[in-house]
CSV table of C-alpha atoms in Angstrom, one decimal:
chain,number,residue,atom,x,y,z
R,1,MET,CA,-7.2,-3.9,27.7
R,2,ALA,CA,-4.6,-6.0,25.9
R,3,LEU,CA,-1.7,-5.0,23.7
R,4,THR,CA,1.5,-6.8,22.7
R,5,ASP,CA,4.8,-5.1,22.3
R,6,SER,CA,6.0,-7.1,19.3
R,7,HIS,CA,9.7,-5.9,19.6
R,8,CYS,CA,11.7,-5.0,22.7
R,9,HIS,CA,15.1,-5.7,24.2
R,10,LEU,CA,14.5,-6.5,27.9
R,11,ASN,CA,18.0,-7.8,28.4
R,12,PHE,CA,19.6,-4.4,27.4
R,13,PRO,CA,21.0,-2.0,30.0
R,14,GLY,CA,18.2,0.3,31.3
R,15,LEU,CA,15.7,-2.5,31.4
R,16,ARG,CA,17.2,-5.7,32.6
R,17,GLU,CA,18.3,-4.4,36.0
R,18,ARG,CA,14.7,-3.3,36.8
R,19,LEU,CA,12.7,-6.0,35.1
R,20,ASP,CA,10.2,-6.5,37.9
R,21,ASP,CA,9.2,-2.8,37.6
R,22,ILE,CA,9.1,-3.0,33.8
R,23,LEU,CA,6.7,-6.0,34.0
R,24,SER,CA,4.5,-4.3,36.6
R,25,THR,CA,4.2,-1.1,34.5
R,26,MET,CA,3.3,-3.2,31.5
R,27,ASP,CA,0.5,-4.7,33.4
R,28,ALA,CA,-0.7,-1.3,34.6
R,29,ASN,CA,-0.9,-0.1,31.0
R,30,GLY,CA,-2.7,-3.1,29.6
R,31,VAL,CA,0.4,-4.4,27.7
R,32,THR,CA,-0.1,-8.1,28.4
R,33,ARG,CA,2.7,-9.6,26.2
R,34,ALA,CA,6.1,-8.6,24.9
R,35,MET,CA,8.5,-10.3,22.5
R,36,ASN,CA,12.1,-10.1,23.7
R,37,ILE,CA,14.3,-9.8,20.6
R,38,CYS,CA,17.7,-11.5,20.4
R,39,THR,CA,20.5,-9.6,18.6
R,40,GLN,CA,23.5,-12.0,19.1
R,41,ILE,CA,23.9,-15.6,20.0
R,42,GLU,CA,26.0,-14.6,23.0
R,43,GLU,CA,22.8,-13.2,24.6
R,44,PHE,CA,20.4,-15.9,23.6
R,45,ASP,CA,20.5,-17.8,26.8
R,46,ASP,CA,19.5,-14.7,28.8
R,47,VAL,CA,16.7,-13.8,26.2
R,48,LEU,CA,15.3,-17.3,26.4
R,49,ALA,CA,15.6,-17.5,30.2
R,50,CYS,CA,13.5,-14.3,30.5
R,51,ALA,CA,10.8,-15.9,28.4
R,52,VAL,CA,10.9,-19.2,30.3
R,53,GLN,CA,10.6,-17.4,33.6
R,54,HIS,CA,7.8,-15.0,32.7
R,55,PRO,CA,4.8,-16.3,30.8
R,56,GLN,CA,4.0,-12.9,29.3
R,57,ILE,CA,7.4,-12.7,27.6
R,58,TRP,CA,8.4,-14.5,24.4
R,59,ALA,CA,11.7,-14.8,22.7
R,60,THR,CA,13.4,-14.8,19.3
R,61,VAL,CA,16.8,-16.0,18.2
R,62,GLY,CA,19.1,-14.1,15.8
R,63,VAL,CA,22.1,-12.0,15.0
R,64,HIS,CA,21.5,-8.4,14.2
R,65,PRO,CA,22.8,-7.4,10.7
R,66,ASP,CA,24.8,-4.5,12.2
R,67,GLN,CA,26.8,-6.7,14.7
R,68,GLU,CA,30.3,-7.8,13.7
R,69,GLY,CA,32.8,-10.0,15.3
R,70,LEU,CA,30.3,-12.3,17.0
R,71,THR,CA,29.4,-16.0,16.9
R,72,GLU,CA,28.2,-16.6,13.3
R,73,PRO,CA,25.7,-19.5,13.4
R,74,ASP,CA,24.7,-21.4,10.3
R,75,ALA,CA,21.1,-22.2,9.4
R,76,SER,CA,21.1,-25.6,11.2
R,77,GLN,CA,22.4,-24.0,14.4
R,78,LEU,CA,19.8,-21.3,14.2
R,79,ALA,CA,17.1,-23.8,13.5
R,80,GLU,CA,18.1,-25.9,16.5
R,81,LEU,CA,17.9,-22.9,18.9
R,82,ALA,CA,14.6,-21.7,17.3
R,83,SER,CA,13.0,-25.0,18.0
R,84,HIS,CA,12.4,-24.1,21.6
R,85,PRO,CA,8.6,-23.6,22.2
R,86,ARG,CA,9.2,-20.2,23.8
R,87,VAL,CA,11.0,-18.9,20.7
R,88,LEU,CA,8.5,-17.4,18.3
R,89,ALA,CA,10.7,-16.1,15.4
R,90,LEU,CA,14.1,-15.8,13.8
R,91,GLY,CA,15.7,-12.4,14.1
R,92,GLU,CA,16.2,-9.7,14.3
R,93,THR,CA,17.8,-10.2,10.9
R,94,GLY,CA,18.1,-8.4,7.6
R,95,LEU,CA,20.5,-5.8,6.2
R,96,ASP,CA,21.9,-2.5,7.4
R,97,TYR,CA,24.0,-0.3,5.1
R,98,PHE,CA,23.6,2.8,7.2
R,99,ARG,CA,27.1,2.7,8.9
R,100,LEU,CA,29.4,1.4,6.1
R,101,GLN,CA,32.5,3.1,7.7
R,102,GLY,CA,34.2,3.6,4.3
R,103,ARG,CA,32.9,0.4,2.7
R,104,THR,CA,30.3,0.0,0.0
R,105,PRO,CA,27.2,-2.2,-0.1
R,106,ALA,CA,29.2,-4.6,-2.2
R,107,ASP,CA,31.5,-5.1,0.7
R,108,MET,CA,28.7,-6.3,3.0
R,109,GLU,CA,28.4,-9.8,1.6
R,110,TRP,CA,28.8,-11.1,5.2
R,111,GLN,CA,25.5,-9.5,6.1
R,112,ARG,CA,23.8,-11.0,3.1
R,113,HIS,CA,25.2,-14.4,3.9
R,114,ARG,CA,24.0,-14.1,7.5
R,115,PHE,CA,20.6,-13.0,6.4
R,116,ARG,CA,20.2,-15.9,4.1
R,117,ALA,CA,21.1,-18.3,6.9
R,118,HIS,CA,18.3,-16.8,9.1
R,119,ILE,CA,15.7,-17.2,6.3
R,120,GLN,CA,16.8,-20.8,5.7
R,121,ALA,CA,16.5,-21.6,9.4
R,122,ALA,CA,13.1,-20.0,9.5
R,123,ARG,CA,11.9,-22.2,6.7
R,124,GLN,CA,13.4,-25.3,8.4
R,125,VAL,CA,11.4,-24.7,11.6
R,126,GLY,CA,8.3,-23.0,10.1
R,127,LYS,CA,8.6,-19.8,12.2
R,128,PRO,CA,8.5,-16.2,10.9
R,129,LEU,CA,11.2,-13.6,10.5
R,130,VAL,CA,11.7,-10.3,12.3
R,131,ILE,CA,13.3,-8.0,9.7
R,132,HIS,CA,15.6,-5.0,10.3
R,133,THR,CA,16.4,-3.0,7.2
R,134,ARG,CA,18.1,0.3,7.0
R,135,SER,CA,19.4,1.9,3.8
R,136,ALA,CA,19.1,-1.5,2.2
R,137,ALA,CA,15.5,-2.0,1.3
R,138,ASP,CA,16.1,-3.2,-2.3
R,139,ASP,CA,18.6,-5.9,-1.3
R,140,THR,CA,16.5,-6.9,1.7
R,141,LEU,CA,13.4,-7.5,-0.5
R,142,SER,CA,15.4,-9.3,-3.2
R,143,ILE,CA,16.9,-11.8,-0.8
R,144,LEU,CA,13.6,-12.4,0.9
R,145,ARG,CA,12.2,-13.3,-2.6
R,146,GLU,CA,15.2,-15.4,-3.6
R,147,GLU,CA,15.1,-17.4,-0.4
R,148,GLY,CA,11.3,-18.0,-0.5
R,149,ALA,CA,10.7,-16.2,2.7
R,150,GLU,CA,7.0,-15.8,1.9
R,151,VAL,CA,6.6,-19.4,3.0
R,152,VAL,CA,7.1,-18.4,6.6
R,153,GLY,CA,6.3,-14.7,6.5
R,154,GLY,CA,7.4,-12.2,9.2
R,155,VAL,CA,7.4,-8.5,10.1
R,156,PHE,CA,9.3,-5.5,9.0
R,157,HIS,CA,9.9,-4.1,12.4
R,158,CYS,CA,10.2,-0.4,13.4
R,159,PHE,CA,9.1,0.5,9.9
R,160,THR,CA,10.5,3.8,8.4
R,161,GLU,CA,10.7,3.0,4.7
R,162,THR,CA,8.6,4.3,1.8
R,163,TRP,CA,5.1,3.3,0.9
R,164,ASP,CA,6.6,1.4,-2.1
R,165,VAL,CA,8.7,-0.7,0.2
R,166,ALA,CA,5.7,-1.3,2.4
R,167,LYS,CA,3.6,-2.5,-0.5
R,168,GLN,CA,6.4,-4.9,-1.6
R,169,ALA,CA,6.6,-6.3,1.9
R,170,LEU,CA,2.9,-6.7,2.1
R,171,ASP,CA,2.9,-8.5,-1.3
R,172,LEU,CA,5.4,-11.0,0.2
R,173,GLY,CA,2.9,-11.7,3.0
R,174,PHE,CA,4.8,-9.7,5.6
R,175,TYR,CA,3.4,-7.5,8.4
R,176,ILE,CA,4.5,-3.9,9.2
R,177,SER,CA,5.3,-2.9,12.8
R,178,LEU,CA,5.0,0.7,13.9
R,179,SER,CA,7.0,2.1,16.8
R,180,GLY,CA,7.2,5.3,18.8
R,181,ILE,CA,8.6,7.0,15.8
R,182,LEU,CA,5.0,7.3,14.7
R,183,THR,CA,4.5,10.0,17.4
R,184,PHE,CA,7.6,12.1,16.4
R,185,LYS,CA,7.0,15.5,15.0
R,186,ASN,CA,9.1,14.9,11.9
R,187,ALA,CA,7.4,11.5,11.0
R,188,ASN,CA,4.7,12.8,8.7
R,189,ASN,CA,5.6,10.4,5.9
R,190,LEU,CA,5.4,7.4,8.3
R,191,ARG,CA,2.0,8.7,9.6
R,192,ASP,CA,0.7,8.8,6.0
R,193,ILE,CA,1.8,5.2,5.5
R,194,ALA,CA,0.2,4.1,8.8
R,195,LYS,CA,-3.1,5.4,7.4
R,196,LYS,CA,-2.8,3.3,4.3
R,197,LEU,CA,-1.8,0.0,5.8
R,198,PRO,CA,-4.4,-2.8,5.8
R,199,GLU,CA,-5.7,-3.4,9.2
R,200,ASP,CA,-4.9,-7.1,9.1
R,201,ARG,CA,-1.1,-6.4,8.6
R,202,ILE,CA,-0.3,-4.0,11.4
R,203,LEU,CA,1.7,-4.6,14.6
R,204,VAL,CA,2.9,-2.2,17.3
R,205,GLU,CA,6.1,-2.2,19.2
R,206,THR,CA,8.5,-0.1,21.2
R,207,ASP,CA,12.0,-1.3,20.2
R,208,SER,CA,12.8,-0.4,23.8
R,209,PRO,CA,15.0,0.8,25.4
R,210,TYR,CA,15.2,3.0,22.3
R,211,LEU,CA,12.9,5.4,20.5
R,212,ALA,CA,10.6,6.4,23.4
R,213,PRO,CA,7.4,7.9,22.0
R,214,THR,CA,6.1,11.4,22.7
R,215,PRO,CA,5.7,12.5,25.6
R,216,PHE,CA,8.7,10.4,26.8
R,217,ARG,CA,11.3,11.3,24.1
R,218,GLY,CA,14.8,11.2,25.4
R,219,GLN,CA,13.9,8.8,28.2
R,220,THR,CA,14.4,5.1,28.4
R,221,ASN,CA,11.7,3.4,26.4
R,222,GLN,CA,9.8,0.4,27.8
R,223,PRO,CA,7.1,-2.0,26.7
R,224,ALA,CA,4.4,-0.2,28.6
R,225,TYR,CA,4.8,2.7,26.1
R,226,THR,CA,3.2,0.5,23.4
R,227,ARG,CA,0.1,2.1,24.7
R,228,PHE,CA,1.1,5.5,23.3
R,229,VAL,CA,1.9,4.0,19.9
R,230,ALA,CA,-1.6,2.4,19.8
R,231,ARG,CA,-3.2,5.6,20.9
R,232,CYS,CA,-1.5,7.6,18.1
R,233,LEU,CA,-2.4,4.9,15.6
R,234,ALA,CA,-6.0,5.1,16.6
R,235,GLN,CA,-6.1,8.8,16.2
R,236,LEU,CA,-4.5,8.7,12.8
R,237,ARG,CA,-6.8,6.0,11.4
R,238,GLY,CA,-10.0,7.5,13.0
R,239,GLY,CA,-10.7,4.5,15.2
R,240,THR,CA,-10.5,3.7,18.9
R,241,GLU,CA,-7.7,2.3,21.0
R,242,GLU,CA,-9.9,-0.8,21.6
R,243,ALA,CA,-10.1,-1.4,17.9
R,244,VAL,CA,-6.3,-1.1,17.6
R,245,GLU,CA,-5.9,-3.6,20.4
R,246,GLN,CA,-8.2,-6.0,18.8
R,247,TYR,CA,-6.6,-6.1,15.3
R,248,THR,CA,-3.0,-5.9,16.5
R,249,GLU,CA,-3.6,-8.7,18.9
R,250,ARG,CA,-5.3,-10.8,16.2
R,251,ASN,CA,-2.4,-10.0,13.9
R,252,PHE,CA,0.3,-11.0,16.4
R,253,ASP,CA,-1.5,-14.3,17.1
R,254,ARG,CA,-1.9,-15.0,13.4
R,255,LEU,CA,1.8,-14.3,12.6
R,256,PHE,CA,3.7,-15.5,15.7
R,257,MET,CA,1.3,-17.9,17.5
R,258,ARG,CA,0.1,-19.4,14.1
R,259,LEU,CA,-3.4,-19.6,15.5
R,260,ASP,CA,-5.1,-19.7,12.1
R,261,GLY,CA,-2.7,-22.3,10.6
R,262,LYS,CA,-1.8,-19.9,7.8
R,263,PHE,CA,1.8,-21.0,7.5
R,264,GLN,CA,1.3,-24.7,8.5
């Protein structure tokens, strides 16, 4: 049994204070790796330390698009931090127009500037991108194209967009990551997309401590629950959990570990 949680936040409240138990439960459920995602430079040292201390944990570096009033690194600073061997990707980064608070998308140039810096840094170090996009798919895809992000690739994490957005992301060489939302009763559109995705472009994640899958909705999510995402995916696609393990592990290795040299 082997699964990788491609997106979690182990340093967030609800997980960080019981990390030993979290890691033990991962092991008991056959979740052998997890990528701890950075959302602000202020937390990067803690995110990286977790990856350095625990061989099954990997790190990213980035500033979430919906975070304001934080340290704003430029591309060179991001690239320097991303050069650490335990850092696998830049992000999470992207665009989020969901909570505009009286503003319009035109007012969010600061987000677009930050996003471009992450893509430029990813190209400098040759590492992929972890993309967050909410109510901003058109601009997200446009900036990825403008900045040549297909050179490094990446993943659209916690995917909830349309099939058209998925196709455009796939055309750019990006992967699609499915979370516990896949198990929600009202996620029929996402389940339809999950059935259509090419096997060699699918990843699984929890986005824990958020979005716990059925039957744990309303509870604190954790990387071990990647198992329930994989189980749902297997049922939807008419395969076995073992098959999901095999292709999602292969995909993670190809994208983040660069084992096939695709992006070298």
